[in-house]
Amino acid sequence: MPLKESSDELNPPVLTTGVSLARARASRTATDYLALALATCGVGYLPLAPGTWGSLVGVGVYLLWQLLRLWLPVVFDNLWTALTFALVFGITMIGIWAATRVEKISGRKDPGIVVIDEVAGQLIALSVIPFFVWSQWQLILAGFLL
């Protein structure tokens, strides 16, 4: 017996024919392509473990963000913490929009190509790691593996 999720009531299944799917592909807008690009992060279409690759993108974004922090004086640590949480919140909100749009485009609930949720999840997990990134590589690895 399949497990029914509470969100299934909000997204009733829609039956479509192959002809209408082809027509839908041809009529995609620039916003649809933007949503696909943001939701897949460039790795969602990889045939092997796209979610894992999405998590690696999240680790990469975190490391780049921490490299930017090296240029700021220590005085701005509190500001940087606030900016980090704003970044995580922004990526999460953009991810919700993009993933919802891709669900509508693909006609499938939680399509495998959507990996922005893995990116946001990694950023949430890694955002609490102390500033000294290079001495904390074990914590970054643990955040990725767990």
CSV table of C-alpha atoms in Angstrom, one decimal:
chain,number,residue,atom,x,y,z
A,1,MET,CA,0.0,0.0,0.0
A,2,PRO,CA,1.6,3.3,-1.1
A,3,LEU,CA,2.1,5.9,1.6
A,4,LYS,CA,0.0,9.0,1.0
A,5,GLU,CA,1.7,12.3,1.8
A,6,SER,CA,-0.2,15.2,3.1
A,7,SER,CA,1.0,17.4,0.2
A,8,ASP,CA,-0.5,15.0,-2.3
A,9,GLU,CA,-3.9,16.6,-1.6
A,10,LEU,CA,-2.5,19.9,-2.8
A,11,ASN,CA,-1.0,18.4,-5.9
A,12,PRO,CA,-3.6,16.0,-7.5
A,13,PRO,CA,-2.2,13.8,-10.3
A,14,VAL,CA,-2.7,15.2,-13.7
A,15,LEU,CA,-2.9,12.8,-16.7
A,16,THR,CA,-1.4,14.1,-19.9
A,17,THR,CA,-0.7,12.7,-23.3
A,18,GLY,CA,2.6,12.7,-25.0
A,19,VAL,CA,1.4,15.3,-27.5
A,20,SER,CA,0.5,17.8,-24.7
A,21,LEU,CA,3.9,17.2,-23.1
A,22,ALA,CA,5.7,18.0,-26.3
A,23,ARG,CA,3.6,21.1,-26.7
A,24,ALA,CA,4.4,22.2,-23.1
A,25,ARG,CA,8.1,21.9,-23.8
A,26,ALA,CA,7.9,24.1,-26.8
A,27,SER,CA,6.0,26.8,-24.9
A,28,ARG,CA,8.4,27.1,-22.0
A,29,THR,CA,9.2,30.7,-21.0
A,30,ALA,CA,12.5,32.2,-20.0
A,31,THR,CA,11.3,32.0,-16.3
A,32,ASP,CA,10.8,28.3,-16.8
A,33,TYR,CA,14.4,27.9,-18.0
A,34,LEU,CA,15.6,30.1,-15.1
A,35,ALA,CA,13.7,27.9,-12.6
A,36,LEU,CA,15.3,24.7,-14.2
A,37,ALA,CA,18.8,26.2,-14.0
A,38,LEU,CA,18.4,27.3,-10.4
A,39,ALA,CA,16.7,24.1,-9.3
A,40,THR,CA,19.2,21.8,-10.9
A,41,CYS,CA,22.3,23.8,-10.1
A,42,GLY,CA,23.9,22.5,-13.2
A,43,VAL,CA,24.2,18.9,-11.7
A,44,GLY,CA,20.6,17.8,-11.5
A,45,TYR,CA,20.8,16.1,-14.9
A,46,LEU,CA,23.8,14.0,-14.1
A,47,PRO,CA,22.8,10.3,-14.4
A,48,LEU,CA,24.5,9.1,-11.3
A,49,ALA,CA,23.6,10.5,-7.8
A,50,PRO,CA,22.5,14.0,-8.7
A,51,GLY,CA,21.6,14.7,-5.0
A,52,THR,CA,25.1,13.9,-3.9
A,53,TRP,CA,26.5,16.3,-6.6
A,54,GLY,CA,24.0,18.9,-5.4
A,55,SER,CA,25.3,18.5,-1.9
A,56,LEU,CA,28.9,19.0,-3.2
A,57,VAL,CA,27.7,22.2,-4.9
A,58,GLY,CA,26.5,23.3,-1.4
A,59,VAL,CA,29.9,22.6,0.1
A,60,GLY,CA,31.5,24.5,-2.7
A,61,VAL,CA,29.2,27.5,-2.1
A,62,TYR,CA,30.0,27.4,1.6
A,63,LEU,CA,33.8,27.3,0.9
A,64,LEU,CA,33.6,30.2,-1.5
A,65,TRP,CA,31.5,32.2,1.0
A,66,GLN,CA,34.2,31.5,3.7
A,67,LEU,CA,37.0,32.6,1.3
A,68,LEU,CA,35.2,35.9,0.9
A,69,ARG,CA,35.2,36.3,4.6
A,70,LEU,CA,39.0,36.2,4.7
A,71,TRP,CA,39.0,39.7,3.2
A,72,LEU,CA,37.0,41.3,6.0
A,73,PRO,CA,38.4,42.6,9.3
A,74,VAL,CA,37.4,40.8,12.5
A,75,VAL,CA,35.3,43.8,13.4
A,76,PHE,CA,32.7,42.6,10.8
A,77,ASP,CA,32.2,39.1,12.2
A,78,ASN,CA,28.7,39.8,13.5
A,79,LEU,CA,27.7,41.4,10.2
A,80,TRP,CA,29.2,38.4,8.4
A,81,THR,CA,27.1,36.0,10.5
A,82,ALA,CA,24.0,37.9,9.6
A,83,LEU,CA,24.9,37.9,5.9
A,84,THR,CA,25.5,34.1,6.1
A,85,PHE,CA,22.0,33.5,7.4
A,86,ALA,CA,20.6,35.9,4.8
A,87,LEU,CA,22.4,33.9,2.1
A,88,VAL,CA,21.0,30.6,3.4
A,89,PHE,CA,17.5,32.1,3.7
A,90,GLY,CA,17.7,33.6,0.2
A,91,ILE,CA,18.9,30.3,-1.4
A,92,THR,CA,16.2,28.4,0.5
A,93,MET,CA,13.4,30.8,-0.7
A,94,ILE,CA,14.7,30.8,-4.3
A,95,GLY,CA,14.9,27.0,-4.1
A,96,ILE,CA,11.3,26.7,-3.0
A,97,TRP,CA,10.2,28.9,-5.9
A,98,ALA,CA,12.3,27.0,-8.4
A,99,ALA,CA,11.5,23.5,-7.2
A,100,THR,CA,7.8,24.3,-7.2
A,101,ARG,CA,8.0,25.6,-10.8
A,102,VAL,CA,10.0,22.6,-11.9
A,103,GLU,CA,7.3,20.3,-10.4
A,104,LYS,CA,4.7,22.1,-12.5
A,105,ILE,CA,6.9,21.9,-15.6
A,106,SER,CA,7.8,18.3,-15.3
A,107,GLY,CA,4.4,17.2,-14.0
A,108,ARG,CA,6.1,15.1,-11.3
A,109,LYS,CA,6.2,15.5,-7.6
A,110,ASP,CA,9.8,16.0,-6.3
A,111,PRO,CA,11.6,15.4,-9.6
A,112,GLY,CA,15.1,13.9,-9.2
A,113,ILE,CA,16.7,16.7,-11.2
A,114,VAL,CA,15.9,19.2,-8.4
A,115,VAL,CA,19.0,19.5,-6.2
A,116,ILE,CA,18.6,23.0,-4.8
A,117,ASP,CA,17.2,21.5,-1.6
A,118,GLU,CA,20.5,19.6,-1.1
A,119,VAL,CA,22.4,22.9,-1.6
A,120,ALA,CA,20.3,24.7,0.9
A,121,GLY,CA,20.5,21.8,3.3
A,122,GLN,CA,24.3,21.7,3.1
A,123,LEU,CA,24.5,25.5,3.7
A,124,ILE,CA,22.2,25.1,6.8
A,125,ALA,CA,24.4,22.3,8.2
A,126,LEU,CA,27.7,24.0,7.5
A,127,SER,CA,26.7,27.6,8.5
A,128,VAL,CA,27.3,26.8,12.1
A,129,ILE,CA,30.9,25.7,11.6
A,130,PRO,CA,33.5,28.1,13.0
A,131,PHE,CA,35.3,30.6,10.9
A,132,PHE,CA,38.6,28.8,10.5
A,133,VAL,CA,37.5,26.7,7.6
A,134,TRP,CA,40.8,25.0,6.7
A,135,SER,CA,41.4,23.7,10.2
A,136,GLN,CA,37.8,22.4,10.4
A,137,TRP,CA,37.8,20.2,7.3
A,138,GLN,CA,36.7,17.2,9.4
A,139,LEU,CA,33.5,19.1,10.3
A,140,ILE,CA,32.9,20.0,6.7
A,141,LEU,CA,33.4,16.4,5.7
A,142,ALA,CA,31.1,15.2,8.5
A,143,GLY,CA,28.4,17.7,7.4
A,144,PHE,CA,28.6,16.4,3.9
A,145,LEU,CA,28.5,12.7,4.8
A,146,LEU,CA,25.8,13.0,7.4
